mmCIF file of N, CA, C and O in Angstrom:
data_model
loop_
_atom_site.group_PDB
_atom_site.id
_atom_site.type_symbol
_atom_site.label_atom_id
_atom_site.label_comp_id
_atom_site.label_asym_id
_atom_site.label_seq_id
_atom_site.Cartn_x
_atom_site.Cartn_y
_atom_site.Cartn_z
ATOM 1 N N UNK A 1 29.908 17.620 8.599
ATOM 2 C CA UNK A 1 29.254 16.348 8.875
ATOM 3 C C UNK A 1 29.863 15.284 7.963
ATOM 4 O O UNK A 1 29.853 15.297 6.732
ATOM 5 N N UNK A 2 30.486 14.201 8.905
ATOM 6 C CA UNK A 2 30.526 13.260 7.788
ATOM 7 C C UNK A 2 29.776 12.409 6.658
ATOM 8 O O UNK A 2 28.555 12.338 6.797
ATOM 9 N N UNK A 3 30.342 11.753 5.554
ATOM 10 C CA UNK A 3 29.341 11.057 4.860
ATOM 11 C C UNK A 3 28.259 9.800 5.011
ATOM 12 O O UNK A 3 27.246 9.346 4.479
ATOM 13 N N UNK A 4 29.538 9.464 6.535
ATOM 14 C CA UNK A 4 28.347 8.127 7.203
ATOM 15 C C UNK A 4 27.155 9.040 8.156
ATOM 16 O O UNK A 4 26.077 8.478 7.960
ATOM 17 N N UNK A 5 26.997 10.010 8.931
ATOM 18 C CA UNK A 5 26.409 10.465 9.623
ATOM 19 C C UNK A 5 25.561 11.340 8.996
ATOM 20 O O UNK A 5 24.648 11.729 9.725
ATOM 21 N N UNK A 6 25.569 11.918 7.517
ATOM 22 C CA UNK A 6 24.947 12.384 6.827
ATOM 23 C C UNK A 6 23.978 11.303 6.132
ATOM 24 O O UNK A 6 22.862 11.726 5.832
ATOM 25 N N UNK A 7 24.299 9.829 5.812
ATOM 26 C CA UNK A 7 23.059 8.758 5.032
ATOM 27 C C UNK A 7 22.721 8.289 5.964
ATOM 28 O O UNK A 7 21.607 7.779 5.843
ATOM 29 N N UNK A 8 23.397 8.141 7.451
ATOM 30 C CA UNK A 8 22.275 8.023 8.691
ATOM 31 C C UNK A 8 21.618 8.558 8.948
ATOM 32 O O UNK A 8 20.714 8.107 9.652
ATOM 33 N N UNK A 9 21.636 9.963 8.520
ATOM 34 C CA UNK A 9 20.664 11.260 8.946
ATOM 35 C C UNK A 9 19.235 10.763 8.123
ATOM 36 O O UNK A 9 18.143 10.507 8.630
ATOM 37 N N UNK A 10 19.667 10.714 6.551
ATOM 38 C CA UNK A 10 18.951 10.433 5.061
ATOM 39 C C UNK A 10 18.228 9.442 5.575
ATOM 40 O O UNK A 10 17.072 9.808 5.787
ATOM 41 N N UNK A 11 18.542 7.809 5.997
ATOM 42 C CA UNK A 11 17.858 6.959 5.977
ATOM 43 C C UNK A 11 16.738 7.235 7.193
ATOM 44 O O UNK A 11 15.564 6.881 7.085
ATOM 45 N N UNK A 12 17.213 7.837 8.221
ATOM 46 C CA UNK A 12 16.623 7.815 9.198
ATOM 47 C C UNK A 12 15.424 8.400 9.035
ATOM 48 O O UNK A 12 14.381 7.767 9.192
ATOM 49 N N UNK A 13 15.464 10.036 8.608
ATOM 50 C CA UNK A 13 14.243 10.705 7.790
ATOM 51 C C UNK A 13 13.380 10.277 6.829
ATOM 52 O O UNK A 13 12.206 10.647 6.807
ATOM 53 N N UNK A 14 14.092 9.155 5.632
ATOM 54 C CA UNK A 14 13.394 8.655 4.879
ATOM 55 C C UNK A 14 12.092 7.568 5.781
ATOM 56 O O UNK A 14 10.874 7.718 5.686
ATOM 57 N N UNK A 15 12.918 6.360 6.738
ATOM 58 C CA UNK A 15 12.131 5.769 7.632
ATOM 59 C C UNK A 15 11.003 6.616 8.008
ATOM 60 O O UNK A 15 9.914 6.547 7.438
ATOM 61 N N UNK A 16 11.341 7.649 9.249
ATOM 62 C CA UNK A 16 10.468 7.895 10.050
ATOM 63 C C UNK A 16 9.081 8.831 9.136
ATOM 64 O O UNK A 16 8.112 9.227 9.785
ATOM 65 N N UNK A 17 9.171 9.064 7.728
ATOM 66 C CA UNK A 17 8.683 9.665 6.951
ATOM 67 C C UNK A 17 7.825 8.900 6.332
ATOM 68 O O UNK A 17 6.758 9.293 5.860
ATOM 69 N N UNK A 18 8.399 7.356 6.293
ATOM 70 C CA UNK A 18 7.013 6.331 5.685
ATOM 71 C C UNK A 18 6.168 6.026 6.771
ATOM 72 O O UNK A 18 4.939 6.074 6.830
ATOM 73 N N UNK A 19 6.915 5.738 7.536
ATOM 74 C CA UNK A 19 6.121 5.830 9.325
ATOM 75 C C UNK A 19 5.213 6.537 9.299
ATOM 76 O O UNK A 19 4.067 6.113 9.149
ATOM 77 N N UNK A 20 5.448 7.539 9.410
ATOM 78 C CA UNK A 20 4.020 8.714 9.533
ATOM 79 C C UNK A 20 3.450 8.749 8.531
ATOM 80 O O UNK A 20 2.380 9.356 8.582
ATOM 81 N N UNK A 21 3.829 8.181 7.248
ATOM 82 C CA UNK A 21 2.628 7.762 6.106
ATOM 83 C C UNK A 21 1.657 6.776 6.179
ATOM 84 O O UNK A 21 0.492 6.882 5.796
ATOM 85 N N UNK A 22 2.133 5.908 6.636
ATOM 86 C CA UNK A 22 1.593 4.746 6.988
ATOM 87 C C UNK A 22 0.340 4.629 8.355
ATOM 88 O O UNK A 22 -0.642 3.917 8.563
ATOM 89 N N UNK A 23 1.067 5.817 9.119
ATOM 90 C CA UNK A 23 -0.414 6.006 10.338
ATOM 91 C C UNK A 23 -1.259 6.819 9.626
ATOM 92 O O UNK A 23 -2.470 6.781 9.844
ATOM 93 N N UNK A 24 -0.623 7.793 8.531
ATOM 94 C CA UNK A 24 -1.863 9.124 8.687
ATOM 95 C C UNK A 24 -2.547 8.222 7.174
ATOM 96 O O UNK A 24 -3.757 8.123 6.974
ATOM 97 N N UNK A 25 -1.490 7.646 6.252
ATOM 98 C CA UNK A 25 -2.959 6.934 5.515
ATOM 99 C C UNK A 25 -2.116 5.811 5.444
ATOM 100 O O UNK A 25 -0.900 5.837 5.256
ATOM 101 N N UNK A 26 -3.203 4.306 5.687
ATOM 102 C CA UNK A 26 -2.782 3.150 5.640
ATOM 103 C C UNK A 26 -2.914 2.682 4.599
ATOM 104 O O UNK A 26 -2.258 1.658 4.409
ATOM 105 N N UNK A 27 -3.796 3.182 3.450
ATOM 106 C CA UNK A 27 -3.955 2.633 2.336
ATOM 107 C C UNK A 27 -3.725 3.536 0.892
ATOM 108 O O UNK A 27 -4.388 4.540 0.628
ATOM 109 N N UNK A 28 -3.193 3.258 0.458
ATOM 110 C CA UNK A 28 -2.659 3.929 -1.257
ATOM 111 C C UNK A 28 -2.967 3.361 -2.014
ATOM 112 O O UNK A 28 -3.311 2.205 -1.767
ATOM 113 N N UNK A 29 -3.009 3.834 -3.267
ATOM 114 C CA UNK A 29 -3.714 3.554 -4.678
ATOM 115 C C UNK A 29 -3.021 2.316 -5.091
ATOM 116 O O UNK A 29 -1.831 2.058 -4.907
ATOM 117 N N UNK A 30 -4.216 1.331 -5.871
ATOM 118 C CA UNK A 30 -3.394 0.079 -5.937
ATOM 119 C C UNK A 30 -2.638 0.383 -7.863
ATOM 120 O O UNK A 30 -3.123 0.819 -8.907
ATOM 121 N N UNK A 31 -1.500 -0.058 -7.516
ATOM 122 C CA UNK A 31 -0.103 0.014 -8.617
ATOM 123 C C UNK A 31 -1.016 -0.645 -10.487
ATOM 124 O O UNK A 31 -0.915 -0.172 -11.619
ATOM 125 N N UNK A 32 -1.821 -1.877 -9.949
ATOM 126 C CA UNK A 32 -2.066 -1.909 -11.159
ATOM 127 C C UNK A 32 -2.902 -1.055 -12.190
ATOM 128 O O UNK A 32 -2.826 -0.781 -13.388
ATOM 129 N N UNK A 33 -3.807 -0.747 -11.043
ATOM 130 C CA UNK A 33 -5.034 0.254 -11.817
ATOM 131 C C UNK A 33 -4.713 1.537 -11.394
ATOM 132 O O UNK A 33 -5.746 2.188 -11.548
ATOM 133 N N UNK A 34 -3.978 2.145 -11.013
ATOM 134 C CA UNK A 34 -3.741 3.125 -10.662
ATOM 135 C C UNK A 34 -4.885 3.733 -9.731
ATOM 136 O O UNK A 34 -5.255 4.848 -10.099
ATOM 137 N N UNK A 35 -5.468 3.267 -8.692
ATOM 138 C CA UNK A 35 -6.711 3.946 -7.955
ATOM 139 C C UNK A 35 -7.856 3.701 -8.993
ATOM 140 O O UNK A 35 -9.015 3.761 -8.583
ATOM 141 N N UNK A 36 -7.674 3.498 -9.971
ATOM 142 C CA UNK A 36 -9.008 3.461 -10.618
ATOM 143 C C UNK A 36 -10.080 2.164 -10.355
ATOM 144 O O UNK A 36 -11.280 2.421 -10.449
ATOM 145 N N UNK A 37 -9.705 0.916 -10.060
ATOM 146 C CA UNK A 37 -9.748 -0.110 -9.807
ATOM 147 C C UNK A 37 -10.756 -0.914 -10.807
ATOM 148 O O UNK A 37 -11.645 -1.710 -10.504
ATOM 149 N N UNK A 38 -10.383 -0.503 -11.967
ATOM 150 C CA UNK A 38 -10.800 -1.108 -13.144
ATOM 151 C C UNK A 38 -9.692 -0.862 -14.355
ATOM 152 O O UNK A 38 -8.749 -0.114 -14.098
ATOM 153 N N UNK A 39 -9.769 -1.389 -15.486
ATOM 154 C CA UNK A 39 -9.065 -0.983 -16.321
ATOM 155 C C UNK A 39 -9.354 -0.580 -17.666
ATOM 156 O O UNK A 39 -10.068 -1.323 -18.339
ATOM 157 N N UNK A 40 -8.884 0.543 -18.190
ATOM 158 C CA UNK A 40 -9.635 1.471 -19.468
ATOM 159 C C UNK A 40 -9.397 0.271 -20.803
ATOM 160 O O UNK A 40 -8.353 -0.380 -20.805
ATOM 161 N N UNK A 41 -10.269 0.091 -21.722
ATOM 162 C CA UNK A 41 -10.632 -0.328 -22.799
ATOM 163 C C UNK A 41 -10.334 0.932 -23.788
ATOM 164 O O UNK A 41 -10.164 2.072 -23.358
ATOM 165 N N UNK A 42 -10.295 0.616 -25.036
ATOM 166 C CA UNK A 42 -10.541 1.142 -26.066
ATOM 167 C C UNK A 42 -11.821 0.173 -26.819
ATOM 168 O O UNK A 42 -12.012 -1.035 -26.684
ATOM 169 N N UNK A 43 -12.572 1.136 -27.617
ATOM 170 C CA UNK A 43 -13.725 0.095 -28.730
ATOM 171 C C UNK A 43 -12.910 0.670 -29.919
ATOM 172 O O UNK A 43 -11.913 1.337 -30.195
ATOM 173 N N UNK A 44 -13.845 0.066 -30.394
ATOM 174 C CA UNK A 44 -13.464 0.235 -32.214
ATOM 175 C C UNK A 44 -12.781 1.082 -32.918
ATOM 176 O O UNK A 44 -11.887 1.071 -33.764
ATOM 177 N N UNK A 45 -13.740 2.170 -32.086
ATOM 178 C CA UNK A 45 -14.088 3.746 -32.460
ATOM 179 C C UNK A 45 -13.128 4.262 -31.977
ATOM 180 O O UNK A 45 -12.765 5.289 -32.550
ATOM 181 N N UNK A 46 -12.262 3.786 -30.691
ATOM 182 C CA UNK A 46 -11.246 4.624 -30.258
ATOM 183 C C UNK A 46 -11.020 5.281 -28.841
ATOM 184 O O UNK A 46 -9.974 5.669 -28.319
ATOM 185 N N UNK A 47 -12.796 5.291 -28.209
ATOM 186 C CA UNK A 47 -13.152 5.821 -27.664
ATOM 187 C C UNK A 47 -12.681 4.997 -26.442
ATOM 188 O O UNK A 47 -12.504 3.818 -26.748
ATOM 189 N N UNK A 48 -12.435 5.273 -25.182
ATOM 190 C CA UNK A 48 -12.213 5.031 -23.797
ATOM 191 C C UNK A 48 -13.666 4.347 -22.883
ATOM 192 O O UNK A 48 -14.694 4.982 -22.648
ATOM 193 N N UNK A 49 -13.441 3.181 -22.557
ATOM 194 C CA UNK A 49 -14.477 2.764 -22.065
ATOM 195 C C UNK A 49 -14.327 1.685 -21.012
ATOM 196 O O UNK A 49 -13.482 0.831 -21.280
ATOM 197 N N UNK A 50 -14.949 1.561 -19.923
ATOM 198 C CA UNK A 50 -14.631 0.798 -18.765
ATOM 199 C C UNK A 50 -14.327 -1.390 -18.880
ATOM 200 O O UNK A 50 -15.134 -2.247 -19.241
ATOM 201 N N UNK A 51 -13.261 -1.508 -18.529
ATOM 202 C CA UNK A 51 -12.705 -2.741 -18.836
ATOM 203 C C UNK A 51 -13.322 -3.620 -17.528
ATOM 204 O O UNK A 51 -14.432 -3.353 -17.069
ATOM 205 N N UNK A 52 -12.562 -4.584 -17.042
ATOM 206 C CA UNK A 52 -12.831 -5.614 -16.020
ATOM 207 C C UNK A 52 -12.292 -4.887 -15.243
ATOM 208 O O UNK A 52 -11.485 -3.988 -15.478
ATOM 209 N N UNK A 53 -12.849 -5.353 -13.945
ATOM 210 C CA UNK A 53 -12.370 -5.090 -12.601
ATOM 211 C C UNK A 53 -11.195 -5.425 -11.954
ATOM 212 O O UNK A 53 -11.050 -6.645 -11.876
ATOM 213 N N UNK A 54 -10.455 -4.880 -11.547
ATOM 214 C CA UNK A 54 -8.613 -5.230 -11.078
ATOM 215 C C UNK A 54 -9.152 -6.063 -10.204
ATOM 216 O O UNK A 54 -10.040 -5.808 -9.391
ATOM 217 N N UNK A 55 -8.399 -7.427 -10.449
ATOM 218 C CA UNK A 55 -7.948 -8.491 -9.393
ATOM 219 C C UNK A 55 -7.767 -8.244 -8.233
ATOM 220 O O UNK A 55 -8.521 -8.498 -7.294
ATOM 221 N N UNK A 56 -6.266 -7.481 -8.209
ATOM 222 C CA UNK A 56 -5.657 -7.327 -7.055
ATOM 223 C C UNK A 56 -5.781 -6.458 -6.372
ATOM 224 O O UNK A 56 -5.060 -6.413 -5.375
ATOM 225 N N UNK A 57 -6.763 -5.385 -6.623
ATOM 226 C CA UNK A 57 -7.806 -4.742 -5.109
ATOM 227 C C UNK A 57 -8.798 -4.979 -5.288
ATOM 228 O O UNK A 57 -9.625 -4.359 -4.620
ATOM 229 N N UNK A 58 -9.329 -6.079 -6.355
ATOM 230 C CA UNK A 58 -10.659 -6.163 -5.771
ATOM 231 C C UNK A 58 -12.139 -5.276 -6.451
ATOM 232 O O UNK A 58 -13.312 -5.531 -6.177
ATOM 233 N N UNK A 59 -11.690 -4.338 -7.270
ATOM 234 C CA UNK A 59 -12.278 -3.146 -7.775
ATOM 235 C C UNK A 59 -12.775 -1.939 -6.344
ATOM 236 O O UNK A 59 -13.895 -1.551 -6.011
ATOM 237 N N UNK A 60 -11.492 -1.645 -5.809
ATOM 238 C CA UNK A 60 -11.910 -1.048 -4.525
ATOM 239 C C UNK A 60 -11.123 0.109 -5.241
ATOM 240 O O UNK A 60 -11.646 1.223 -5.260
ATOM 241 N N UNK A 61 -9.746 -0.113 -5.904
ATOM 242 C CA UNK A 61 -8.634 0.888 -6.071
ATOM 243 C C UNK A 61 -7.430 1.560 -5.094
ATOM 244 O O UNK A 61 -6.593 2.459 -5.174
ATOM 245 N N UNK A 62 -7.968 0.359 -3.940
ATOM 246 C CA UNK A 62 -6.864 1.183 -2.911
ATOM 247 C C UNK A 62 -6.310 -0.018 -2.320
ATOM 248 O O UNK A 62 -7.137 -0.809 -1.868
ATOM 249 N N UNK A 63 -4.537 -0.458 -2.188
ATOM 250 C CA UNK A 63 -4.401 -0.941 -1.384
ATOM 251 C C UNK A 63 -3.755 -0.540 0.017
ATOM 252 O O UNK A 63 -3.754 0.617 0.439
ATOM 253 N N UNK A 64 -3.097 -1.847 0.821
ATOM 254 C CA UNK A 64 -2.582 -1.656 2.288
ATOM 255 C C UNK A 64 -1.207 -1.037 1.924
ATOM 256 O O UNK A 64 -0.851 -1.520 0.849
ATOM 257 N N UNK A 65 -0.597 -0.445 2.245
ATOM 258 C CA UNK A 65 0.736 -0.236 2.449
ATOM 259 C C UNK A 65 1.580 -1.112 2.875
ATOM 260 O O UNK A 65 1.215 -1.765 3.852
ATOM 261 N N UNK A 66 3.171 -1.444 2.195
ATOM 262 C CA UNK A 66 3.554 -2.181 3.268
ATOM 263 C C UNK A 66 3.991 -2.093 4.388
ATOM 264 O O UNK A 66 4.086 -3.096 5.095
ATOM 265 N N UNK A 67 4.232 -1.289 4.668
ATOM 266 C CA UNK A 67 4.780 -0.698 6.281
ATOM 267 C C UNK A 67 3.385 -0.855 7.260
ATOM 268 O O UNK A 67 3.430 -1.246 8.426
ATOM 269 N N UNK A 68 2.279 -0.509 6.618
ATOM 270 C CA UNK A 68 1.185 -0.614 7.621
ATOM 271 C C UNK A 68 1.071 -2.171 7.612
ATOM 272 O O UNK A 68 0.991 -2.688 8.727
ATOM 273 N N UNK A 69 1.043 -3.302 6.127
ATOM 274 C CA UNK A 69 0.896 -4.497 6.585
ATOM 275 C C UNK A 69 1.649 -5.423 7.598
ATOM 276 O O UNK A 69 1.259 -6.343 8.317
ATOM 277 N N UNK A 70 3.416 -4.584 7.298
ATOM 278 C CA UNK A 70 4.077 -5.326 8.245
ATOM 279 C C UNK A 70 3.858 -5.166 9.913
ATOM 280 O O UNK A 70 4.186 -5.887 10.855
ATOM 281 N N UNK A 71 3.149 -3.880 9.827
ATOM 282 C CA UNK A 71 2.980 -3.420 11.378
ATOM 283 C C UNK A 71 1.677 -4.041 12.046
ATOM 284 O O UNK A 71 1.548 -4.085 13.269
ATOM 285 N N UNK A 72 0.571 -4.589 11.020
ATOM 286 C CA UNK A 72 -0.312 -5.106 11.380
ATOM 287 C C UNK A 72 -0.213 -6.563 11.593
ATOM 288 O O UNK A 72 -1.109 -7.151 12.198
ATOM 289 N N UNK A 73 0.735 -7.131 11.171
ATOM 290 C CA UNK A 73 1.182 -8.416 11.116
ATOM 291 C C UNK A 73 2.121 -8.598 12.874
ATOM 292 O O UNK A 73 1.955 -9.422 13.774
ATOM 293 N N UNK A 74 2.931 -7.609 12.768
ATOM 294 C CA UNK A 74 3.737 -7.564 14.509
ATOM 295 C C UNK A 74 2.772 -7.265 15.282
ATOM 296 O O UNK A 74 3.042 -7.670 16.413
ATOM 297 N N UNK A 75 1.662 -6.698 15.235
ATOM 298 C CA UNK A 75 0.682 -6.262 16.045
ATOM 299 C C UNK A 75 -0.167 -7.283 16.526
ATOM 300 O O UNK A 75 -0.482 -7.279 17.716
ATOM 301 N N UNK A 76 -0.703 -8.418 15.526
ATOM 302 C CA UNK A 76 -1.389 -9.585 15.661
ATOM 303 C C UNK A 76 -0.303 -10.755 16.614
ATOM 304 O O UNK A 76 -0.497 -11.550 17.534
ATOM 305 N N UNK A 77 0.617 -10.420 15.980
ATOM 306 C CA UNK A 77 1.327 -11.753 16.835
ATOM 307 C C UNK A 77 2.022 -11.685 18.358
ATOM 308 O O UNK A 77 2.360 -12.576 19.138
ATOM 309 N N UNK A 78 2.103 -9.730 18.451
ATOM 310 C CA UNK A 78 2.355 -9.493 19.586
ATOM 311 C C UNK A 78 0.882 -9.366 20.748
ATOM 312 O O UNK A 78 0.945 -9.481 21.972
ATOM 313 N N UNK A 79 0.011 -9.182 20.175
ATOM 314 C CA UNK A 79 -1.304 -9.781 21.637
ATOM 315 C C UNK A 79 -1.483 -10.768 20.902
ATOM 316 O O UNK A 79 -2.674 -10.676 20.605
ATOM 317 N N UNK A 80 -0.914 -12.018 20.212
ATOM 318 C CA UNK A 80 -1.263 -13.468 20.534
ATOM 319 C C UNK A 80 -0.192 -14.121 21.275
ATOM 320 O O UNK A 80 -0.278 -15.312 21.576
ATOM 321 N N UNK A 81 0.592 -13.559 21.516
ATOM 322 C CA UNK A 81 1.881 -13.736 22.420
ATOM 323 C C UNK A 81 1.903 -13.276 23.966
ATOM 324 O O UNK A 81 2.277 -14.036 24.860
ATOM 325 N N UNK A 82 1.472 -11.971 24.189
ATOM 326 C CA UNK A 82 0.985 -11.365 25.384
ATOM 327 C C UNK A 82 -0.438 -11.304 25.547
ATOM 328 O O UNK A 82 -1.072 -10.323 25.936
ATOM 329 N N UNK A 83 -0.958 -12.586 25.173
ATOM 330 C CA UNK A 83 -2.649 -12.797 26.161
ATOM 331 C C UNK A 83 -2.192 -13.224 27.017
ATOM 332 O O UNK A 83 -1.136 -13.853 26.944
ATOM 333 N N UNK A 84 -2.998 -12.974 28.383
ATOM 334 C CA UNK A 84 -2.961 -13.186 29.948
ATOM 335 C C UNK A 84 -4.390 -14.484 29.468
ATOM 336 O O UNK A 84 -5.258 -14.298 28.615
ATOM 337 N N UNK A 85 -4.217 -15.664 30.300
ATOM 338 C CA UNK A 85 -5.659 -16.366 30.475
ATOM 339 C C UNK A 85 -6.564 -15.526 31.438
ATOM 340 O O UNK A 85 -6.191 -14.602 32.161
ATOM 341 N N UNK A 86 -7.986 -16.095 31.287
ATOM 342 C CA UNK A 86 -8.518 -15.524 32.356
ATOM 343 C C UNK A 86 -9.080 -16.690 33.251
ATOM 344 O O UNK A 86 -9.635 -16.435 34.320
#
């Protein structure tokens, strides 16, 4: 096998592999809090204790994927493009 038909093989698997990540779960742990969707403190003492709530999910801990956002984004604009009037 050549080396171009072998990283076509690679990319192609890598693709169709986020693909099916993206249907079977649309949402993954968000990067800042790691799923936790808060962030750990230390006190005085040393001890581990619950901080503010992550911004950027929200204190949910999970975000969208991007492959699912970009697909939800072609999805919206393709039935606002193919509405029939009634």
């Amino acid at each position: 096998m050549t080396p171009i038909l072998l990283a076509i093989a690679c990319l192609l698997f890598v693709t169709l592999g986020y693909a099916g990540l993206c249907v079977a779960s649309p949402f993954g742990d968000c990067r800042k809090c790691h799923g936790m969707g808060h962030k750990l403190k230390h006190d005085r003492k040393g001890r581990l204790k619950r901080g503010k709530d992550c911004r950027r999910c929200k204190a949910t801990g999970k975000r969208i994927r991007v492959g699912r956002w970009l697909y939800n984004r072609w999805a919206c604009i393709y039935r606002a493009g193919t509405d029939t009037p009634s």
